[in-house]
Amino acid sequence: YLQYAAVIFYAARHPFPGFGGAFANIGGVSLMYILLGAVVVKLHYGKKKDPLQTNADRIRMIRGVANFYAWVCILMSVLLSFSIAQKLLKLETWGPFAGTVFFLIITLLLLRGFSAPPRRPEADGLGFNPVR
């Protein structure tokens, strides 16, 4: 976020056509951070929608969503910094490459969410219990 703000303030000193201003760009990214954070807080403190969901499954789901949103926030500020830097350096041909890398990383992060929950050995009787 600080790196993004530094790039924005540098771009404000050397504006280009289509630049919306430093505070509008930083405000937009800050608003996105606030909205994604509010979604995580609502998931954490809100009412449970699935009555059959265990507390451990709910915590695992919230942890996965929060982790994904944190990565999205980091990648969003890096991608926006890169897009502004490419306009400042007149390297518009790198735009499709940056978008492709961004969506590839997002896809890989989404695939991490499809992993199976950790197995509970005591549930299937395969756990080691020396007190039997």
mmCIF file of N, CA and C in Angstrom:
data_model
loop_
_atom_site.group_PDB
_atom_site.id
_atom_site.type_symbol
_atom_site.label_atom_id
_atom_site.label_comp_id
_atom_site.label_asym_id
_atom_site.label_seq_id
_atom_site.Cartn_x
_atom_site.Cartn_y
_atom_site.Cartn_z
ATOM 1 N N TYR A 1 0.828 -1.187 0.000
ATOM 2 C CA TYR A 1 0.000 0.000 0.000
ATOM 3 C C TYR A 1 0.871 1.248 0.000
ATOM 4 N N LEU A 2 1.929 1.241 0.797
ATOM 5 C CA LEU A 2 2.822 2.402 0.817
ATOM 6 C C LEU A 2 3.547 2.554 -0.512
ATOM 7 N N GLN A 3 3.919 1.449 -1.118
ATOM 8 C CA GLN A 3 4.551 1.496 -2.434
ATOM 9 C C GLN A 3 3.571 2.058 -3.461
ATOM 10 N N TYR A 4 2.313 1.673 -3.383
ATOM 11 C CA TYR A 4 1.301 2.196 -4.296
ATOM 12 C C TYR A 4 1.137 3.699 -4.101
ATOM 13 N N ALA A 5 1.097 4.142 -2.850
ATOM 14 C CA ALA A 5 0.970 5.578 -2.583
ATOM 15 C C ALA A 5 2.176 6.341 -3.122
ATOM 16 N N ALA A 6 3.370 5.764 -2.998
ATOM 17 C CA ALA A 6 4.565 6.433 -3.526
ATOM 18 C C ALA A 6 4.494 6.560 -5.045
ATOM 19 N N VAL A 7 4.043 5.517 -5.727
ATOM 20 C CA VAL A 7 3.911 5.582 -7.186
ATOM 21 C C VAL A 7 2.865 6.613 -7.579
ATOM 22 N N ILE A 8 1.772 6.678 -6.833
ATOM 23 C CA ILE A 8 0.708 7.637 -7.144
ATOM 24 C C ILE A 8 1.203 9.070 -6.961
ATOM 25 N N PHE A 9 1.912 9.336 -5.875
ATOM 26 C CA PHE A 9 2.403 10.698 -5.668
ATOM 27 C C PHE A 9 3.475 11.067 -6.691
ATOM 28 N N TYR A 10 4.251 10.097 -7.144
ATOM 29 C CA TYR A 10 5.199 10.371 -8.222
ATOM 30 C C TYR A 10 4.445 10.685 -9.512
ATOM 31 N N ALA A 11 3.382 9.934 -9.785
ATOM 32 C CA ALA A 11 2.585 10.189 -10.987
ATOM 33 C C ALA A 11 1.871 11.530 -10.897
ATOM 34 N N ALA A 12 1.547 11.970 -9.692
ATOM 35 C CA ALA A 12 0.903 13.275 -9.540
ATOM 36 C C ALA A 12 1.870 14.401 -9.896
ATOM 37 N N ARG A 13 3.155 14.187 -9.650
ATOM 38 C CA ARG A 13 4.159 15.202 -10.011
ATOM 39 C C ARG A 13 4.458 15.186 -11.505
ATOM 40 N N HIS A 14 4.200 14.056 -12.160
ATOM 41 C CA HIS A 14 4.420 13.907 -13.602
ATOM 42 C C HIS A 14 3.142 13.339 -14.224
ATOM 43 N N PRO A 15 2.068 14.138 -14.293
ATOM 44 C CA PRO A 15 0.781 13.587 -14.746
ATOM 45 C C PRO A 15 0.805 13.200 -16.228
ATOM 46 N N PHE A 16 -0.096 12.314 -16.582
ATOM 47 C CA PHE A 16 -0.278 11.864 -17.960
ATOM 48 C C PHE A 16 -1.771 11.905 -18.250
ATOM 49 N N PRO A 17 -2.164 11.890 -19.514
ATOM 50 C CA PRO A 17 -3.599 11.929 -19.838
ATOM 51 C C PRO A 17 -4.332 10.715 -19.263
ATOM 52 N N GLY A 18 -5.404 10.975 -18.574
ATOM 53 C CA GLY A 18 -6.190 9.917 -17.961
ATOM 54 C C GLY A 18 -5.906 9.697 -16.489
ATOM 55 N N PHE A 19 -4.921 10.405 -15.926
ATOM 56 C CA PHE A 19 -4.605 10.256 -14.506
ATOM 57 C C PHE A 19 -5.642 11.020 -13.700
ATOM 58 N N GLY A 20 -6.283 10.354 -12.759
ATOM 59 C CA GLY A 20 -7.391 10.941 -12.021
ATOM 60 C C GLY A 20 -7.000 11.762 -10.814
ATOM 61 N N GLY A 21 -5.749 11.814 -10.463
ATOM 62 C CA GLY A 21 -5.307 12.544 -9.286
ATOM 63 C C GLY A 21 -4.899 11.589 -8.181
ATOM 64 N N ALA A 22 -4.029 12.091 -7.326
ATOM 65 C CA ALA A 22 -3.450 11.235 -6.283
ATOM 66 C C ALA A 22 -4.497 10.777 -5.279
ATOM 67 N N PHE A 23 -5.294 11.704 -4.789
ATOM 68 C CA PHE A 23 -6.216 11.351 -3.716
ATOM 69 C C PHE A 23 -7.383 10.499 -4.215
ATOM 70 N N ALA A 24 -7.784 10.676 -5.466
ATOM 71 C CA ALA A 24 -8.844 9.826 -6.014
ATOM 72 C C ALA A 24 -8.362 8.384 -6.154
ATOM 73 N N ASN A 25 -7.133 8.196 -6.618
ATOM 74 C CA ASN A 25 -6.594 6.837 -6.767
ATOM 75 C C ASN A 25 -6.374 6.173 -5.419
ATOM 76 N N ILE A 26 -5.774 6.884 -4.488
ATOM 77 C CA ILE A 26 -5.536 6.311 -3.156
ATOM 78 C C ILE A 26 -6.862 6.077 -2.438
ATOM 79 N N GLY A 27 -7.807 6.988 -2.623
ATOM 80 C CA GLY A 27 -9.125 6.811 -2.017
ATOM 81 C C GLY A 27 -9.857 5.598 -2.563
ATOM 82 N N GLY A 28 -9.738 5.342 -3.862
ATOM 83 C CA GLY A 28 -10.377 4.169 -4.455
ATOM 84 C C GLY A 28 -9.811 2.868 -3.917
ATOM 85 N N VAL A 29 -8.493 2.803 -3.802
ATOM 86 C CA VAL A 29 -7.869 1.589 -3.265
ATOM 87 C C VAL A 29 -8.211 1.436 -1.782
ATOM 88 N N SER A 30 -8.214 2.535 -1.042
ATOM 89 C CA SER A 30 -8.569 2.468 0.379
ATOM 90 C C SER A 30 -10.011 2.010 0.557
ATOM 91 N N LEU A 31 -10.896 2.484 -0.304
ATOM 92 C CA LEU A 31 -12.292 2.054 -0.241
ATOM 93 C C LEU A 31 -12.412 0.554 -0.511
ATOM 94 N N MET A 32 -11.631 0.051 -1.455
ATOM 95 C CA MET A 32 -11.654 -1.389 -1.727
ATOM 96 C C MET A 32 -11.139 -2.176 -0.525
ATOM 97 N N TYR A 33 -10.088 -1.691 0.128
ATOM 98 C CA TYR A 33 -9.580 -2.354 1.335
ATOM 99 C C TYR A 33 -10.655 -2.379 2.421
ATOM 100 N N ILE A 34 -11.345 -1.267 2.596
ATOM 101 C CA ILE A 34 -12.382 -1.180 3.628
ATOM 102 C C ILE A 34 -13.535 -2.135 3.313
ATOM 103 N N LEU A 35 -13.959 -2.191 2.052
ATOM 104 C CA LEU A 35 -15.067 -3.074 1.682
ATOM 105 C C LEU A 35 -14.711 -4.546 1.871
ATOM 106 N N LEU A 36 -13.518 -4.941 1.456
ATOM 107 C CA LEU A 36 -13.121 -6.338 1.638
ATOM 108 C C LEU A 36 -12.959 -6.673 3.123
ATOM 109 N N GLY A 37 -12.444 -5.732 3.897
ATOM 110 C CA GLY A 37 -12.343 -5.942 5.342
ATOM 111 C C GLY A 37 -13.711 -6.055 5.991
ATOM 112 N N ALA A 38 -14.676 -5.254 5.515
ATOM 113 C CA ALA A 38 -16.028 -5.319 6.067
ATOM 114 C C ALA A 38 -16.681 -6.668 5.764
ATOM 115 N N VAL A 39 -16.396 -7.229 4.597
ATOM 116 C CA VAL A 39 -16.938 -8.550 4.271
ATOM 117 C C VAL A 39 -16.386 -9.600 5.229
ATOM 118 N N VAL A 40 -15.091 -9.524 5.517
ATOM 119 C CA VAL A 40 -14.485 -10.496 6.436
ATOM 120 C C VAL A 40 -15.050 -10.323 7.847
ATOM 121 N N VAL A 41 -15.222 -9.082 8.291
ATOM 122 C CA VAL A 41 -15.788 -8.835 9.625
ATOM 123 C C VAL A 41 -17.227 -9.347 9.688
ATOM 124 N N LYS A 42 -18.007 -9.135 8.615
ATOM 125 C CA LYS A 42 -19.385 -9.630 8.599
ATOM 126 C C LYS A 42 -19.420 -11.157 8.636
ATOM 127 N N LEU A 43 -18.495 -11.792 7.917
ATOM 128 C CA LEU A 43 -18.433 -13.252 7.980
ATOM 129 C C LEU A 43 -18.073 -13.731 9.380
ATOM 130 N N HIS A 44 -17.170 -13.016 10.026
ATOM 131 C CA HIS A 44 -16.690 -13.455 11.344
ATOM 132 C C HIS A 44 -17.723 -13.224 12.436
ATOM 133 N N TYR A 45 -18.328 -12.042 12.444
ATOM 134 C CA TYR A 45 -19.248 -11.696 13.530
ATOM 135 C C TYR A 45 -20.716 -11.834 13.147
ATOM 136 N N GLY A 46 -21.001 -12.107 11.886
ATOM 137 C CA GLY A 46 -22.383 -12.225 11.443
ATOM 138 C C GLY A 46 -23.005 -13.551 11.838
ATOM 139 N N LYS A 47 -24.283 -13.652 11.540
ATOM 140 C CA LYS A 47 -25.022 -14.867 11.864
ATOM 141 C C LYS A 47 -24.606 -15.991 10.918
ATOM 142 N N LYS A 48 -24.534 -17.188 11.451
ATOM 143 C CA LYS A 48 -24.179 -18.363 10.658
ATOM 144 C C LYS A 48 -25.353 -18.706 9.749
ATOM 145 N N LYS A 49 -25.093 -18.812 8.430
ATOM 146 C CA LYS A 49 -26.168 -19.065 7.474
ATOM 147 C C LYS A 49 -26.498 -20.544 7.346
ATOM 148 N N ASP A 50 -25.518 -21.390 7.535
ATOM 149 C CA ASP A 50 -25.727 -22.830 7.403
ATOM 150 C C ASP A 50 -25.838 -23.446 8.797
ATOM 151 N N PRO A 51 -27.015 -23.947 9.186
ATOM 152 C CA PRO A 51 -27.148 -24.495 10.540
ATOM 153 C C PRO A 51 -26.368 -25.793 10.745
ATOM 154 N N LEU A 52 -26.002 -26.481 9.671
ATOM 155 C CA LEU A 52 -25.269 -27.739 9.796
ATOM 156 C C LEU A 52 -23.753 -27.548 9.799
ATOM 157 N N GLN A 53 -23.302 -26.323 9.622
ATOM 158 C CA GLN A 53 -21.863 -26.050 9.572
ATOM 159 C C GLN A 53 -21.287 -26.029 10.986
ATOM 160 N N THR A 54 -20.226 -26.804 11.188
ATOM 161 C CA THR A 54 -19.594 -26.815 12.507
ATOM 162 C C THR A 54 -18.770 -25.548 12.689
ATOM 163 N N ASN A 55 -18.424 -25.272 13.937
ATOM 164 C CA ASN A 55 -17.646 -24.078 14.231
ATOM 165 C C ASN A 55 -16.257 -24.164 13.594
ATOM 166 N N ALA A 56 -15.657 -25.348 13.593
ATOM 167 C CA ALA A 56 -14.329 -25.510 12.987
ATOM 168 C C ALA A 56 -14.385 -25.270 11.479
ATOM 169 N N ASP A 57 -15.442 -25.759 10.828
ATOM 170 C CA ASP A 57 -15.582 -25.528 9.388
ATOM 171 C C ASP A 57 -15.805 -24.052 9.086
ATOM 172 N N ARG A 58 -16.566 -23.389 9.940
ATOM 173 C CA ARG A 58 -16.825 -21.964 9.735
ATOM 174 C C ARG A 58 -15.548 -21.149 9.897
ATOM 175 N N ILE A 59 -14.756 -21.452 10.913
ATOM 176 C CA ILE A 59 -13.490 -20.747 11.126
ATOM 177 C C ILE A 59 -12.550 -20.998 9.955
ATOM 178 N N ARG A 60 -12.524 -22.243 9.453
ATOM 179 C CA ARG A 60 -11.674 -22.560 8.301
ATOM 180 C C ARG A 60 -12.116 -21.772 7.073
ATOM 181 N N MET A 61 -13.422 -21.638 6.856
ATOM 182 C CA MET A 61 -13.939 -20.883 5.727
ATOM 183 C C MET A 61 -13.585 -19.405 5.851
ATOM 184 N N ILE A 62 -13.749 -18.843 7.042
ATOM 185 C CA ILE A 62 -13.430 -17.431 7.259
ATOM 186 C C ILE A 62 -11.937 -17.197 7.069
ATOM 187 N N ARG A 63 -11.116 -18.122 7.557
ATOM 188 C CA ARG A 63 -9.664 -17.995 7.383
ATOM 189 C C ARG A 63 -9.287 -18.016 5.901
ATOM 190 N N GLY A 64 -9.929 -18.881 5.138
ATOM 191 C CA GLY A 64 -9.648 -18.949 3.700
ATOM 192 C C GLY A 64 -10.065 -17.690 2.964
ATOM 193 N N VAL A 65 -11.242 -17.156 3.303
ATOM 194 C CA VAL A 65 -11.716 -15.924 2.665
ATOM 195 C C VAL A 65 -10.814 -14.753 3.035
ATOM 196 N N ALA A 66 -10.439 -14.647 4.302
ATOM 197 C CA ALA A 66 -9.572 -13.549 4.732
ATOM 198 C C ALA A 66 -8.202 -13.640 4.064
ATOM 199 N N ASN A 67 -7.666 -14.841 3.949
ATOM 200 C CA ASN A 67 -6.379 -15.027 3.283
ATOM 201 C C ASN A 67 -6.475 -14.633 1.812
ATOM 202 N N PHE A 68 -7.542 -15.051 1.143
ATOM 203 C CA PHE A 68 -7.722 -14.713 -0.265
ATOM 204 C C PHE A 68 -7.870 -13.204 -0.444
ATOM 205 N N TYR A 69 -8.666 -12.555 0.396
ATOM 206 C CA TYR A 69 -8.854 -11.107 0.270
ATOM 207 C C TYR A 69 -7.566 -10.347 0.561
ATOM 208 N N ALA A 70 -6.758 -10.847 1.486
ATOM 209 C CA ALA A 70 -5.472 -10.195 1.748
ATOM 210 C C ALA A 70 -4.582 -10.266 0.512
ATOM 211 N N TRP A 71 -4.542 -11.422 -0.142
ATOM 212 C CA TRP A 71 -3.756 -11.542 -1.367
ATOM 213 C C TRP A 71 -4.315 -10.658 -2.475
ATOM 214 N N VAL A 72 -5.633 -10.556 -2.573
ATOM 215 C CA VAL A 72 -6.238 -9.694 -3.592
ATOM 216 C C VAL A 72 -5.848 -8.241 -3.357
ATOM 217 N N CYS A 73 -5.857 -7.801 -2.106
ATOM 218 C CA CYS A 73 -5.469 -6.419 -1.806
ATOM 219 C C CYS A 73 -4.014 -6.159 -2.186
ATOM 220 N N ILE A 74 -3.136 -7.088 -1.869
ATOM 221 C CA ILE A 74 -1.723 -6.920 -2.218
ATOM 222 C C ILE A 74 -1.552 -6.905 -3.732
ATOM 223 N N LEU A 75 -2.161 -7.867 -4.410
ATOM 224 C CA LEU A 75 -2.018 -7.943 -5.865
ATOM 225 C C LEU A 75 -2.660 -6.758 -6.569
ATOM 226 N N MET A 76 -3.772 -6.254 -6.021
ATOM 227 C CA MET A 76 -4.432 -5.115 -6.637
ATOM 228 C C MET A 76 -3.536 -3.881 -6.602
ATOM 229 N N SER A 77 -2.903 -3.614 -5.471
ATOM 230 C CA SER A 77 -2.042 -2.434 -5.405
ATOM 231 C C SER A 77 -0.799 -2.609 -6.276
ATOM 232 N N VAL A 78 -0.274 -3.830 -6.377
ATOM 233 C CA VAL A 78 0.885 -4.068 -7.251
ATOM 234 C C VAL A 78 0.491 -3.897 -8.715
ATOM 235 N N LEU A 79 -0.656 -4.441 -9.115
ATOM 236 C CA LEU A 79 -1.091 -4.317 -10.503
ATOM 237 C C LEU A 79 -1.379 -2.863 -10.866
ATOM 238 N N LEU A 80 -2.031 -2.129 -9.978
ATOM 239 C CA LEU A 80 -2.308 -0.723 -10.269
ATOM 240 C C LEU A 80 -1.024 0.095 -10.327
ATOM 241 N N SER A 81 -0.069 -0.208 -9.456
ATOM 242 C CA SER A 81 1.224 0.478 -9.516
ATOM 243 C C SER A 81 1.924 0.185 -10.835
ATOM 244 N N PHE A 82 1.867 -1.065 -11.254
ATOM 245 C CA PHE A 82 2.496 -1.447 -12.515
ATOM 246 C C PHE A 82 1.828 -0.758 -13.693
ATOM 247 N N SER A 83 0.507 -0.655 -13.677
ATOM 248 C CA SER A 83 -0.191 -0.017 -14.796
ATOM 249 C C SER A 83 0.124 1.473 -14.865
ATOM 250 N N ILE A 84 0.257 2.129 -13.721
ATOM 251 C CA ILE A 84 0.614 3.549 -13.734
ATOM 252 C C ILE A 84 2.064 3.726 -14.167
ATOM 253 N N ALA A 85 2.941 2.847 -13.699
ATOM 254 C CA ALA A 85 4.349 2.929 -14.105
ATOM 255 C C ALA A 85 4.502 2.681 -15.601
ATOM 256 N N GLN A 86 3.732 1.774 -16.161
ATOM 257 C CA GLN A 86 3.856 1.521 -17.598
ATOM 258 C C GLN A 86 3.361 2.707 -18.410
ATOM 259 N N LYS A 87 2.385 3.448 -17.907
ATOM 260 C CA LYS A 87 1.947 4.654 -18.616
ATOM 261 C C LYS A 87 2.977 5.767 -18.484
ATOM 262 N N LEU A 88 3.604 5.861 -17.319
ATOM 263 C CA LEU A 88 4.645 6.878 -17.148
ATOM 264 C C LEU A 88 5.857 6.590 -18.032
ATOM 265 N N LEU A 89 6.191 5.317 -18.187
ATOM 266 C CA LEU A 89 7.358 4.929 -18.985
ATOM 267 C C LEU A 89 7.007 4.631 -20.439
ATOM 268 N N LYS A 90 5.729 4.827 -20.787
ATOM 269 C CA LYS A 90 5.240 4.581 -22.143
ATOM 270 C C LYS A 90 5.518 3.149 -22.603
ATOM 271 N N LEU A 91 5.151 2.203 -21.753
ATOM 272 C CA LEU A 91 5.299 0.775 -22.049
ATOM 273 C C LEU A 91 3.927 0.098 -22.067
ATOM 274 N N GLU A 92 2.993 0.650 -22.845
ATOM 275 C CA GLU A 92 1.631 0.120 -22.862
ATOM 276 C C GLU A 92 1.556 -1.309 -23.384
ATOM 277 N N THR A 93 2.578 -1.761 -24.108
ATOM 278 C CA THR A 93 2.542 -3.126 -24.641
ATOM 279 C C THR A 93 2.656 -4.177 -23.537
ATOM 280 N N TRP A 94 3.069 -3.793 -22.335
ATOM 281 C CA TRP A 94 3.180 -4.731 -21.218
ATOM 282 C C TRP A 94 1.847 -4.919 -20.484
ATOM 283 N N GLY A 95 0.822 -4.181 -20.860
ATOM 284 C CA GLY A 95 -0.470 -4.270 -20.190
ATOM 285 C C GLY A 95 -1.090 -5.654 -20.210
ATOM 286 N N PRO A 96 -1.191 -6.313 -21.373
ATOM 287 C CA PRO A 96 -1.767 -7.666 -21.383
ATOM 288 C C PRO A 96 -0.971 -8.667 -20.547
ATOM 289 N N PHE A 97 0.345 -8.527 -20.531
ATOM 290 C CA PHE A 97 1.167 -9.425 -19.715
ATOM 291 C C PHE A 97 0.834 -9.259 -18.235
ATOM 292 N N ALA A 98 0.714 -8.011 -17.781
ATOM 293 C CA ALA A 98 0.406 -7.765 -16.369
ATOM 294 C C ALA A 98 -0.970 -8.318 -16.008
ATOM 295 N N GLY A 99 -1.952 -8.116 -16.879
ATOM 296 C CA GLY A 99 -3.280 -8.651 -16.614
ATOM 297 C C GLY A 99 -3.304 -10.166 -16.575
ATOM 298 N N THR A 100 -2.547 -10.789 -17.472
ATOM 299 C CA THR A 100 -2.479 -12.246 -17.499
ATOM 300 C C THR A 100 -1.845 -12.795 -16.227
ATOM 301 N N VAL A 101 -0.757 -12.189 -15.789
ATOM 302 C CA VAL A 101 -0.095 -12.639 -14.557
ATOM 303 C C VAL A 101 -1.020 -12.447 -13.361
ATOM 304 N N PHE A 102 -1.732 -11.314 -13.312
ATOM 305 C CA PHE A 102 -2.662 -11.048 -12.215
ATOM 306 C C PHE A 102 -3.741 -12.127 -12.147
ATOM 307 N N PHE A 103 -4.382 -12.428 -13.274
ATOM 308 C CA PHE A 103 -5.457 -13.420 -13.266
ATOM 309 C C PHE A 103 -4.932 -14.834 -13.039
ATOM 310 N N LEU A 104 -3.718 -15.116 -13.465
ATOM 311 C CA LEU A 104 -3.124 -16.420 -13.191
ATOM 312 C C LEU A 104 -2.886 -16.602 -11.694
ATOM 313 N N ILE A 105 -2.373 -15.572 -11.036
ATOM 314 C CA ILE A 105 -2.139 -15.664 -9.591
ATOM 315 C C ILE A 105 -3.459 -15.783 -8.841
ATOM 316 N N ILE A 106 -4.477 -15.028 -9.258
ATOM 317 C CA ILE A 106 -5.795 -15.128 -8.625
ATOM 318 C C ILE A 106 -6.354 -16.543 -8.791
ATOM 319 N N THR A 107 -6.193 -17.129 -9.980
ATOM 320 C CA THR A 107 -6.672 -18.493 -10.206
ATOM 321 C C THR A 107 -5.956 -19.489 -9.308
ATOM 322 N N LEU A 108 -4.647 -19.348 -9.179
ATOM 323 C CA LEU A 108 -3.900 -20.254 -8.303
ATOM 324 C C LEU A 108 -4.320 -20.089 -6.843
ATOM 325 N N LEU A 109 -4.612 -18.859 -6.429
ATOM 326 C CA LEU A 109 -5.088 -18.646 -5.060
ATOM 327 C C LEU A 109 -6.466 -19.264 -4.853
ATOM 328 N N LEU A 110 -7.323 -19.181 -5.865
ATOM 329 C CA LEU A 110 -8.640 -19.804 -5.749
ATOM 330 C C LEU A 110 -8.531 -21.324 -5.695
ATOM 331 N N LEU A 111 -7.595 -21.895 -6.437
ATOM 332 C CA LEU A 111 -7.422 -23.345 -6.399
ATOM 333 C C LEU A 111 -6.941 -23.826 -5.040
ATOM 334 N N ARG A 112 -6.217 -22.987 -4.311
ATOM 335 C CA ARG A 112 -5.797 -23.359 -2.954
ATOM 336 C C ARG A 112 -6.994 -23.565 -2.044
ATOM 337 N N GLY A 113 -8.081 -22.863 -2.322
ATOM 338 C CA GLY A 113 -9.273 -22.981 -1.495
ATOM 339 C C GLY A 113 -10.023 -24.283 -1.668
ATOM 340 N N PHE A 114 -9.705 -25.053 -2.709
ATOM 341 C CA PHE A 114 -10.388 -26.319 -2.952
ATOM 342 C C PHE A 114 -9.736 -27.489 -2.247
ATOM 343 N N SER A 115 -8.790 -27.239 -1.391
ATOM 344 C CA SER A 115 -8.137 -28.336 -0.674
ATOM 345 C C SER A 115 -9.100 -28.908 0.365
ATOM 346 N N ALA A 116 -8.903 -30.150 0.679
ATOM 347 C CA ALA A 116 -9.764 -30.825 1.647
ATOM 348 C C ALA A 116 -9.452 -30.336 3.056
ATOM 349 N N PRO A 117 -10.451 -30.325 3.930
ATOM 350 C CA PRO A 117 -10.173 -29.939 5.317
ATOM 351 C C PRO A 117 -9.262 -30.963 5.978
ATOM 352 N N PRO A 118 -8.550 -30.552 7.005
ATOM 353 C CA PRO A 118 -7.657 -31.500 7.672
ATOM 354 C C PRO A 118 -8.437 -32.678 8.256
ATOM 355 N N ARG A 119 -7.871 -33.847 8.130
ATOM 356 C CA ARG A 119 -8.525 -35.069 8.596
ATOM 357 C C ARG A 119 -8.400 -35.178 10.108
ATOM 358 N N ARG A 120 -9.469 -35.620 10.731
ATOM 359 C CA ARG A 120 -9.460 -35.844 12.173
ATOM 360 C C ARG A 120 -9.261 -37.336 12.401
ATOM 361 N N PRO A 121 -8.071 -37.760 12.843
ATOM 362 C CA PRO A 121 -7.810 -39.201 12.973
ATOM 363 C C PRO A 121 -8.723 -39.880 13.981
ATOM 364 N N GLU A 122 -9.155 -39.177 15.007
ATOM 365 C CA GLU A 122 -10.004 -39.822 16.010
ATOM 366 C C GLU A 122 -11.405 -40.092 15.471
ATOM 367 N N ALA A 123 -11.796 -39.440 14.394
ATOM 368 C CA ALA A 123 -13.128 -39.641 13.841
ATOM 369 C C ALA A 123 -13.263 -40.987 13.143
ATOM 370 N N ASP A 124 -12.194 -41.485 12.538
ATOM 371 C CA ASP A 124 -12.279 -42.764 11.838
ATOM 372 C C ASP A 124 -11.561 -43.896 12.566
ATOM 373 N N GLY A 125 -11.120 -43.657 13.769
ATOM 374 C CA GLY A 125 -10.509 -44.700 14.570
ATOM 375 C C GLY A 125 -9.086 -45.036 14.193
ATOM 376 N N LEU A 126 -8.438 -44.224 13.375
ATOM 377 C CA LEU A 126 -7.071 -44.504 12.956
ATOM 378 C C LEU A 126 -6.038 -43.764 13.792
ATOM 379 N N GLY A 127 -6.488 -42.934 14.714
ATOM 380 C CA GLY A 127 -5.552 -42.164 15.522
ATOM 381 C C GLY A 127 -4.850 -43.026 16.555
ATOM 382 N N PHE A 128 -3.698 -42.601 16.969
ATOM 383 C CA PHE A 128 -2.931 -43.326 17.977
ATOM 384 C C PHE A 128 -3.405 -42.880 19.347
ATOM 385 N N ASN A 129 -3.883 -43.812 20.137
ATOM 386 C CA ASN A 129 -4.348 -43.509 21.478
ATOM 387 C C ASN A 129 -3.740 -44.548 22.422
ATOM 388 N N PRO A 130 -2.733 -44.176 23.217
ATOM 389 C CA PRO A 130 -2.067 -45.159 24.077
ATOM 390 C C PRO A 130 -2.883 -45.565 25.295
ATOM 391 N N VAL A 131 -4.039 -44.946 25.568
ATOM 392 C CA VAL A 131 -4.789 -45.199 26.790
ATOM 393 C C VAL A 131 -5.898 -46.219 26.564
ATOM 394 N N ARG A 132 -5.942 -46.938 25.504
ATOM 395 C CA ARG A 132 -7.033 -47.892 25.250
ATOM 396 C C ARG A 132 -7.013 -49.040 26.162
#
